[in-house]
Coordinates of C-alpha atoms and ligand atoms in Angstrom, one line a residue:
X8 CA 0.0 0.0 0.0
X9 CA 1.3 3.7 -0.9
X10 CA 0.6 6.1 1.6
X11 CA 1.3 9.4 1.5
X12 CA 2.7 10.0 5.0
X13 CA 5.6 7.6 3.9
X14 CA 7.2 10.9 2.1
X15 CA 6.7 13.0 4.8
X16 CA 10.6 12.4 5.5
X17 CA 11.6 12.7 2.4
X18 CA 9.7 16.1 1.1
X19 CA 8.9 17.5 4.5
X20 CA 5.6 18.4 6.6
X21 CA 4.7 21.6 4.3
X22 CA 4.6 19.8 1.2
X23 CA 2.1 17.1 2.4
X24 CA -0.2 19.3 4.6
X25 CA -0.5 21.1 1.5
X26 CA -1.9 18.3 -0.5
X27 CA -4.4 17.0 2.2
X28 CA -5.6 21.1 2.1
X29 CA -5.9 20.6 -1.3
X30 CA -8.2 17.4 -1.5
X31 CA -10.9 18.8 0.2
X32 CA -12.2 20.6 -2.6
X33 CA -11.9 17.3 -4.8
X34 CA -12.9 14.5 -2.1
X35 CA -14.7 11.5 -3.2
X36 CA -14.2 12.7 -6.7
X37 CA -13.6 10.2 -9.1
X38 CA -11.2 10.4 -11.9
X39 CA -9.9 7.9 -14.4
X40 CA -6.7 7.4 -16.0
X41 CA -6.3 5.8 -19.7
X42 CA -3.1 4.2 -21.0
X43 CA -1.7 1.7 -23.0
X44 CA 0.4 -0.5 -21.0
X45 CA 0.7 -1.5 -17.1
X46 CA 4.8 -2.1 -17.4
X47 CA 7.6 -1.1 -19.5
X48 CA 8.3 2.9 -20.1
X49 CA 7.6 6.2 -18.2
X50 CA 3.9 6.3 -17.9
X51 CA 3.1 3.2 -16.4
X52 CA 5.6 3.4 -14.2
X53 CA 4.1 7.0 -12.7
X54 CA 0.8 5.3 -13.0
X55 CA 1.6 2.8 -10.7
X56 CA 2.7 5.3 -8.2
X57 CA 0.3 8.1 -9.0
X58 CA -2.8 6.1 -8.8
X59 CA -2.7 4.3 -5.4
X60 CA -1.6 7.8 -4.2
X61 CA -4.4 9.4 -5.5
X62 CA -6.7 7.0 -3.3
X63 CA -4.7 7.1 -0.7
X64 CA -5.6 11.1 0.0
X65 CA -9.6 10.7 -0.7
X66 CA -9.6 11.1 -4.5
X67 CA -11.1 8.2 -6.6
X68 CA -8.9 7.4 -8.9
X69 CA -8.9 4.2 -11.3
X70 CA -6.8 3.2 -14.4
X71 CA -7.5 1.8 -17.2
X72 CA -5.4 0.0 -20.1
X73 CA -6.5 0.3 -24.0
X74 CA -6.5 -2.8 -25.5
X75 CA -5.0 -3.8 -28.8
X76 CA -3.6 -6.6 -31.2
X77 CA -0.5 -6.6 -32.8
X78 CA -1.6 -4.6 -35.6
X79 CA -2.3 -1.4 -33.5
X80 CA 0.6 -1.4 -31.6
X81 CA 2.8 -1.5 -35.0
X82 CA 0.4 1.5 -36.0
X83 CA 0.8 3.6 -32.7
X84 CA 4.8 2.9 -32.6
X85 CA 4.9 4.2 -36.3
X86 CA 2.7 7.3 -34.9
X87 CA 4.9 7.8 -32.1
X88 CA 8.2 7.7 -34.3
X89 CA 6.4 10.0 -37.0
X90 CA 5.6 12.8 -34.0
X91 CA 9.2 12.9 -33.2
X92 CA 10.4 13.4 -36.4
X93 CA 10.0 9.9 -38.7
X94 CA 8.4 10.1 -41.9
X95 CA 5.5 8.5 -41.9
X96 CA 3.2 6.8 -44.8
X97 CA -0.5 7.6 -43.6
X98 CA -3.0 5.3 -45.1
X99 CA -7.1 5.1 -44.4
X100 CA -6.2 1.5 -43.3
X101 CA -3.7 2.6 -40.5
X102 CA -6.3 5.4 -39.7
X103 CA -9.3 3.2 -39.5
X104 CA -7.1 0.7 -37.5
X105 CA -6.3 3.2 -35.2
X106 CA -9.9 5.1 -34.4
X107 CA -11.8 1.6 -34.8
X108 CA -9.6 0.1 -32.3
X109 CA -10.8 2.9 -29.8
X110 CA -14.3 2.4 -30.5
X111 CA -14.0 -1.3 -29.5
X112 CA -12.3 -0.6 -26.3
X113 CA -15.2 2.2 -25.7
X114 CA -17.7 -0.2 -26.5
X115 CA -16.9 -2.2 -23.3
X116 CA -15.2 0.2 -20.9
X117 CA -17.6 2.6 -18.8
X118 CA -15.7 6.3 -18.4
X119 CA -18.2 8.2 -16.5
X120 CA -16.0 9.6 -14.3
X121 CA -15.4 13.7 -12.8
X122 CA -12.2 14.0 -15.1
X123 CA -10.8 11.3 -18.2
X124 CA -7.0 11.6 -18.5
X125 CA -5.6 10.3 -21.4
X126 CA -2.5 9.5 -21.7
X127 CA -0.7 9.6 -25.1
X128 CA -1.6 9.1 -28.7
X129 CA -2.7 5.2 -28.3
X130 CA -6.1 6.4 -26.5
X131 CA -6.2 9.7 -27.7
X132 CA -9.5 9.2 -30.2
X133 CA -11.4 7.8 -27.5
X134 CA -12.9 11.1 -26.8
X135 CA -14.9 10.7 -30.1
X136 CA -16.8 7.8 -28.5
X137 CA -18.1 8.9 -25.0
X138 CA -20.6 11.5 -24.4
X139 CA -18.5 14.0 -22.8
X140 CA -19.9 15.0 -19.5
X141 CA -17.0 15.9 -18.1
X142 CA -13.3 17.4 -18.5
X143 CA -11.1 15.3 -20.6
X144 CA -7.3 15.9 -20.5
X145 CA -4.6 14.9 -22.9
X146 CA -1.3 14.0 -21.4
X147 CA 1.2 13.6 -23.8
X148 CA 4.3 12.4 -22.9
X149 CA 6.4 12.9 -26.2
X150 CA 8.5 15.4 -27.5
X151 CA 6.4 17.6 -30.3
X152 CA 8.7 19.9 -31.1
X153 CA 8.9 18.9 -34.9
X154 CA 5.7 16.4 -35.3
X155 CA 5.1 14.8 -39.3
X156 CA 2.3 17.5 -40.1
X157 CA -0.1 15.3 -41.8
X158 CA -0.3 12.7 -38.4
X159 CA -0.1 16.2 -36.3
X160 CA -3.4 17.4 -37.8
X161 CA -5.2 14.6 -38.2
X162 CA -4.5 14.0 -34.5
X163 CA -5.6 17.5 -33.7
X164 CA -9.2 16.5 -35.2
X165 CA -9.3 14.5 -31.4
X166 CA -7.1 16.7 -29.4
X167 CA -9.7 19.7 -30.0
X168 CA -12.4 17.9 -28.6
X169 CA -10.4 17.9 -25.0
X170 CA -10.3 20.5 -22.2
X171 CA -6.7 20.4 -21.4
X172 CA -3.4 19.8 -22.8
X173 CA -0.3 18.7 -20.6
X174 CA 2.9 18.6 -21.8
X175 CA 6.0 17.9 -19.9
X176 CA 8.5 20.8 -21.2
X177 CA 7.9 24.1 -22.3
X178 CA 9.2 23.3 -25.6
X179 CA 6.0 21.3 -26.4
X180 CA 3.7 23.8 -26.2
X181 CA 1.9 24.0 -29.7
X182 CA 0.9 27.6 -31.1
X183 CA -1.2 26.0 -33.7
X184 CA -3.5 24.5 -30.6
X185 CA -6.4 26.7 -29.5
X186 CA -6.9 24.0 -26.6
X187 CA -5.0 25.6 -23.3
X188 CA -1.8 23.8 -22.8
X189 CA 0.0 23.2 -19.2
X190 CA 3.3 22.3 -18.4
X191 CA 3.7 19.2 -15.7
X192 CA 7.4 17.8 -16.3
X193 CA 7.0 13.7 -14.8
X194 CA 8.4 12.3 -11.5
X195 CA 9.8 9.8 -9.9
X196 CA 8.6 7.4 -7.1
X197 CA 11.5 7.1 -4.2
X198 CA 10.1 4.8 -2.3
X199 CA 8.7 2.3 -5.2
X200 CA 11.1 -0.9 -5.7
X201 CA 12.9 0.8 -8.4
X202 CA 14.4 3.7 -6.3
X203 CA 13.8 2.6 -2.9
X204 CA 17.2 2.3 -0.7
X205 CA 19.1 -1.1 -1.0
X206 CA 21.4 -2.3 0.7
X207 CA 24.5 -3.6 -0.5
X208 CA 23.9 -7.4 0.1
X209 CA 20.5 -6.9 -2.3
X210 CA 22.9 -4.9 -5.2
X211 CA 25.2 -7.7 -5.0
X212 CA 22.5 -10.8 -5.2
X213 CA 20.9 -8.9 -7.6
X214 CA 24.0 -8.8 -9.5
X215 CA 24.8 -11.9 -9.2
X216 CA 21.4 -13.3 -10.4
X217 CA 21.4 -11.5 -13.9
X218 CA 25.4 -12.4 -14.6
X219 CA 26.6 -9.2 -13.8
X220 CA 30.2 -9.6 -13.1
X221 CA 32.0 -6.9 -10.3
X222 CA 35.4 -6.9 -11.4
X223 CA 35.5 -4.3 -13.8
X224 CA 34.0 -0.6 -13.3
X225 CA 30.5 -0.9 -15.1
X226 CA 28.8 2.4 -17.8
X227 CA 25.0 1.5 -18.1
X228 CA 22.2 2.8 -19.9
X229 CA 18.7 1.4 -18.8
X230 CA 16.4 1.7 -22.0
X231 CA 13.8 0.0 -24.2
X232 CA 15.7 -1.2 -27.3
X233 CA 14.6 2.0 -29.5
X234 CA 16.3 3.6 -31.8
X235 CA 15.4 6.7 -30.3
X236 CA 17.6 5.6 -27.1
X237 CA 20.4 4.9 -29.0
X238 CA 21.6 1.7 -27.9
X239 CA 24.1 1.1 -30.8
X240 CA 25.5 4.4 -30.4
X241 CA 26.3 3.5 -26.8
X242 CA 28.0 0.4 -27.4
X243 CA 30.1 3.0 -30.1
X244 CA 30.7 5.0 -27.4
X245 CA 31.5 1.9 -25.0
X246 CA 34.0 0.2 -27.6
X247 CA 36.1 3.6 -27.2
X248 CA 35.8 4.1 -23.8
X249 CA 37.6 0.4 -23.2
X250 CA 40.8 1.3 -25.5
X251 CA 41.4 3.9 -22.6
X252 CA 39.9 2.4 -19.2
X253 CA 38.9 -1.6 -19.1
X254 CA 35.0 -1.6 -18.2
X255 CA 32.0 -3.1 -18.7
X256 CA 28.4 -2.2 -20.8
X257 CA 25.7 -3.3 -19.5
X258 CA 22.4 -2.2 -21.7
X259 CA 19.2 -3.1 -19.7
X260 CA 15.6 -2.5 -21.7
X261 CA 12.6 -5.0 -21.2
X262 CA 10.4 -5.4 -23.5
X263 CA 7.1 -2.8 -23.5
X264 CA 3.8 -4.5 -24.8
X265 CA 2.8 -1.4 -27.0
X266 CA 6.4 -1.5 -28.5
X267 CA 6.9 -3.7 -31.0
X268 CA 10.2 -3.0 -32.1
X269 CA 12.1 -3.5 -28.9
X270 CA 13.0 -7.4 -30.2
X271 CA 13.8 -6.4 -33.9
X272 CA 16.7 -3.7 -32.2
X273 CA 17.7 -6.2 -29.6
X274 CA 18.5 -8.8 -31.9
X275 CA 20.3 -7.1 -34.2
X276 CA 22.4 -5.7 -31.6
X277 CA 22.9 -9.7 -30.3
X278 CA 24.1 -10.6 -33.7
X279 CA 26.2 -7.5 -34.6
X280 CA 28.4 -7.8 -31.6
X281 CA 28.0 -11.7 -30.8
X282 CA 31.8 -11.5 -30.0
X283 CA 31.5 -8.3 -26.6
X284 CA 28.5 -10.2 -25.6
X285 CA 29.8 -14.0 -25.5
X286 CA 32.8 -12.4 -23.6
X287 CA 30.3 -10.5 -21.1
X288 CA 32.0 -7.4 -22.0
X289 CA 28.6 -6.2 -23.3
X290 CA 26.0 -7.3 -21.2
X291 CA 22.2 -7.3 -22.6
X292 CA 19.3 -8.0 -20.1
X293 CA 15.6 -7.3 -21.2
X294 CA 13.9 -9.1 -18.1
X295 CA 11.0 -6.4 -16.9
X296 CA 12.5 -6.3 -12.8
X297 CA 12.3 -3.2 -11.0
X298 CA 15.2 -4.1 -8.2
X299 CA 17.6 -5.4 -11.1
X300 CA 16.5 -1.6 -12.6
X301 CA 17.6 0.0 -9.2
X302 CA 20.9 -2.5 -8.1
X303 CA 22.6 -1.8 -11.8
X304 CA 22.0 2.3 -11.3
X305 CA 23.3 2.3 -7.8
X306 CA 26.6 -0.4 -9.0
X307 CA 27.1 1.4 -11.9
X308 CA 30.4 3.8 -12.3
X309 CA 28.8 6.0 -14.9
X310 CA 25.1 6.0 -16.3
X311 CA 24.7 6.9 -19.9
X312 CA 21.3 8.1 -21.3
X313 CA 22.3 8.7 -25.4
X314 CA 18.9 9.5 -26.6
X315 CA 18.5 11.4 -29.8
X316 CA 14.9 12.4 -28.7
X317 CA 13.3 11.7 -25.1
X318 CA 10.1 13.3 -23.6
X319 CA 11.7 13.6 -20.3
X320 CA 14.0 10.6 -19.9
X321 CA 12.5 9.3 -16.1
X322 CA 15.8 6.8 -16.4
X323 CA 17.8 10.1 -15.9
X324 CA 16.0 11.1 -12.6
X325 CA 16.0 7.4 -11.5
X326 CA 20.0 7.4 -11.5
X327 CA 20.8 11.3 -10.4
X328 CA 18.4 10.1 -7.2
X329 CA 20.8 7.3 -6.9
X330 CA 23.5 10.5 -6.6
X331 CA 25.1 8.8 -10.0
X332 CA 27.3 10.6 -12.3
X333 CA 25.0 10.7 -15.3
X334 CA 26.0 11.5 -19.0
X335 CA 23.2 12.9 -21.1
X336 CA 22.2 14.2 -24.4
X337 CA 21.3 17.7 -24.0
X338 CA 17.8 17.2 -25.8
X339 CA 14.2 17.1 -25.0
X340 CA 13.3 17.2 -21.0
X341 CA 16.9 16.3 -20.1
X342 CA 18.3 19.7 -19.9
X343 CA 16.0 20.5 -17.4
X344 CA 17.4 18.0 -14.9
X345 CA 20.9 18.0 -15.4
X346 CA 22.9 21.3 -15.4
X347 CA 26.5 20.6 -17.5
X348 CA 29.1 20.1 -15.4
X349 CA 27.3 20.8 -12.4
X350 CA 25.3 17.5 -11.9
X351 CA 26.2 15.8 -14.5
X352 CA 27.1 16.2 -18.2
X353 CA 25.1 17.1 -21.3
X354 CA 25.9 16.0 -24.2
X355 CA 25.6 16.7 -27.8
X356 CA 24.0 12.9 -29.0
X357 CA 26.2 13.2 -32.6
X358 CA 29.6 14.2 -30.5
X359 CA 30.8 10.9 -30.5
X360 CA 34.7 11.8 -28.9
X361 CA 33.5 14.4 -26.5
X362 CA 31.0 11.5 -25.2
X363 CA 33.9 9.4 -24.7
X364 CA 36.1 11.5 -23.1
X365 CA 33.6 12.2 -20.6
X366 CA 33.1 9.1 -19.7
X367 CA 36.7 8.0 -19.4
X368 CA 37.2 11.3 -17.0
X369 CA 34.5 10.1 -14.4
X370 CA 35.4 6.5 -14.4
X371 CA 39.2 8.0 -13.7
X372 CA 37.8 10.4 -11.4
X373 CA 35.3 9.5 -9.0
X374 CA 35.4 11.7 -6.8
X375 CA 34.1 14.2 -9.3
X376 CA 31.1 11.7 -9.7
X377 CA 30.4 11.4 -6.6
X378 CA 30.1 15.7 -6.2
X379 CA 27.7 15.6 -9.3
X380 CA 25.9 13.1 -7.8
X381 CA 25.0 14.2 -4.8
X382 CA 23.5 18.0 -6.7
X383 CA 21.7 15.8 -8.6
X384 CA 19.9 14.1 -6.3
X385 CA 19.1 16.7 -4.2
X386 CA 17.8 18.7 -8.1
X387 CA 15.4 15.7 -8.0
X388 CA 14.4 15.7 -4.2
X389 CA 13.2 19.4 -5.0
X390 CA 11.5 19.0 -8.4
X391 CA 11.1 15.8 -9.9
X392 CA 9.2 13.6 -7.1
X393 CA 6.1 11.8 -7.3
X394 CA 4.7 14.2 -4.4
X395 CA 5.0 17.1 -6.4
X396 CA 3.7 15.6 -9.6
X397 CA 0.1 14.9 -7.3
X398 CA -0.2 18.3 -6.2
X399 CA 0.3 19.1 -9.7
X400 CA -2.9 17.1 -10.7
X401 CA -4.6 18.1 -7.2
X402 CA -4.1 21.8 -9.0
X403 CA -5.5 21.0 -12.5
X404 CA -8.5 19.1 -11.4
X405 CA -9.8 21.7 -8.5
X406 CA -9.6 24.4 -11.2
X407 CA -11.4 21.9 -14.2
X408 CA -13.7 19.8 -11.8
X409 CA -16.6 21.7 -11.5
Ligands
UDP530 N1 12.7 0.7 -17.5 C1 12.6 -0.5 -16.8 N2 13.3 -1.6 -17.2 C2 14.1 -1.6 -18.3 C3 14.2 -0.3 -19.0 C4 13.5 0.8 -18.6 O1 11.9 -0.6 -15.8 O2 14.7 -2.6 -18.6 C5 11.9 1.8 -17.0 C6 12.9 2.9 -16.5 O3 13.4 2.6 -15.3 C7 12.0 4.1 -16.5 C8 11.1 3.8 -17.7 O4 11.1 2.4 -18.0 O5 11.2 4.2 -15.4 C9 11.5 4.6 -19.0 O6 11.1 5.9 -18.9 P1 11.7 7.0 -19.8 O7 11.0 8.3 -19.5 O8 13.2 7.0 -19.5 O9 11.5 6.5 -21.3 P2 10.3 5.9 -22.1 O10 10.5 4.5 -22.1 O11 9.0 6.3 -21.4 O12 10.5 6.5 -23.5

């Protein structure tokens, strides 16, 4: 059970007599969240946190998961890939794939809530098929700085129907979107398994259980197999880094159910560098475990997050909590955690040798990670827990609830 006095410690007595002022405008209210997965990625993992807190305070709150075959999911990863950048070819069957899909889910899942929030573009036409009674929100997650145009608008035809917009970085706000647009970067949950304390004897079991050899000083990055995360590029990185300083790769990224490309990335990574990984000098894992998650960021040396585009990048937060020396691409909602130099470094994603000589100069100097580290965390405590992200929603639904 989640409770919210369990943070008390951790954010202080302000912060949560705050939120319990807050819910008693919205008490007994009953709101309802729409996603499209329960594990794997940055939504469902502040769903699972965000939800139970919710009830916990007095605010009925339930969650919901879109269904959908194979078919869709292709269709909503293209989507996805196409609103950061991809082209994309847009037929009527991907379209009618896509809204029909929707309609099936609506036609057996009751949304009569106070509020609907809907989480990304997988639910996003729902909103066609309800009679809207109440405030719907959009929460989208991705980075829309430079969205195909012809996805973008026909998109828009369901995002107008909605009451809110939330976007997690200024960046995102659209000028082409009448619909009011707020700003809620995501959080992190400190006490869930993934960033809870452990102690030393559960890092090294854990360890030890996924084949994660000690003796060498160990660079991860902990990221679905998406070529938006870079993974190849890391192991670029990785192969330069070990001419300099002998060390260890481990690349951990389970498998999502609404992404279906993870396996196609993840094997061609197996079979383009069969020789690092039969050695163990490149360790894959894809297992779906929250404490292997947390054990490889706190026994890490140096963690690596090489996106080329990332909403927010929750893996970031996860390890500066962790007060680890984190190397970043200076893109989407990255910036916003780390500052260069300071706690942490930003990187340019395409600056291959200044990547690699940043990571050789924190696994030779440690001490300097350890000073990063410890700003980092403490850049998190303030702005990027799970606390503040519910007072956040307390906020939005007093003022759209009526
Ligand atoms: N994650 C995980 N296991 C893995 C890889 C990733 O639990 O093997 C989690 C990671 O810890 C983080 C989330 O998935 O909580 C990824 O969120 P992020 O915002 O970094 O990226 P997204 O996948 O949403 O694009």
């Amino acid at each position: 059970m989640k409770r919210l006095e369990d943070y008390q410690e951790i954010v202080g007595d302000e912060v949560i007599f705050r939120i319990h002022n807050k819910m008693t405008k919205l008490y007994g209210k009953h709101v309802v969240h729409v996603n499209s997965t329960y594990q794997g990625g940055g939504v469902a993992e502040m769903l699972s946190s965000l939800v139970p807190l919710m009830n916990d305070i007095g605010l009925d709150a339930g969650w919901r998961i879109l269904h959908g075959n194979p078919d869709f999911f292709g269709i909503t990863k293209k989507f996805h890939n196409a609103l950061q950048g991809d082209p994309l070819h847009f037929t009527h069957i991907k379209r009618d794939l896509y809204v029909n899909n929707n309609e099936d889910f609506s036609q057996f899942t009751h949304l009569d809530h106070d509020a609907c929030i809907i989480h990304d573009p997988q639910p996003l036409p729902l909103v066609r098929f309800y009679k809207k009674r109440q405030p719907w929100i959009w929460r989208c997650h991705i980075d829309l700085t430079d969205p195909n145009q012809r996805l973008w608008n026909f998109l828009k035809s369901f995002i107008l129907k909605y009451d809110l917009v939330i976007v997690s970085n200024e960046k995102y706000l659209r000028k082409d979107l009448p619909v009011k647009q707020i700003i809620i970067p995501p959080a992190i949950d400190p006490l869930s398994p993934k960033n809870k304390p452990l102690t030393e004897y559960t890092i090294q079991k854990t360890m030890k259980k996924f084949r994660v050899p000690l003796n060498k000083p160990i660079i991860t990055q902990i990221s679905r197999f998406d070529k938006w995360k870079d993974p190849e590029g890391v192991i670029d990185i990785y192969r330069e880094v070990r001419k300099a300083i002998d060390c260890r790769l481990v690349l951990c990224g389970s498998m999502a159910s609404d992404d279906p490309e993870g396996y196609k990335i993840y094997s061609k990574i197996m079979k383009k560098h069969d020789a690092l990984i039969k050695k163990r000098e490149l360790i894959l894992l894809t297992t779906e475990n929250s404490i292997l998650v947390n054990a490889l960021q706190r026994q890490a040396n140096v963690v690596i997050q090489k996106s080329t585009r990332e909403g927010f990048g929750l893996t970031v937060t996860e390890a500066l909590w962790k007060g680890k020396p984190v190397i970043a691409s200076n893109i989407g909602g990255i910036p916003l955690q780390i500052q260069d130099g300071e706690s942490g470094f930003l990187i340019d994603p395409q600056d291959k040798k200044g990547t690699v000589e940043k990571v050789i100069s924190l696994l030779k100097n440690p001490e300097m990670g350890i000073e990063m580290g410890e700003k980092g965390k403490e850049h998190v405590r303030k702005n990027f827990l799970i606390v503040r992200l519910l007072e956040n929603y307390l906020d939005l639904l007093a003022e759209v609830i009526k």
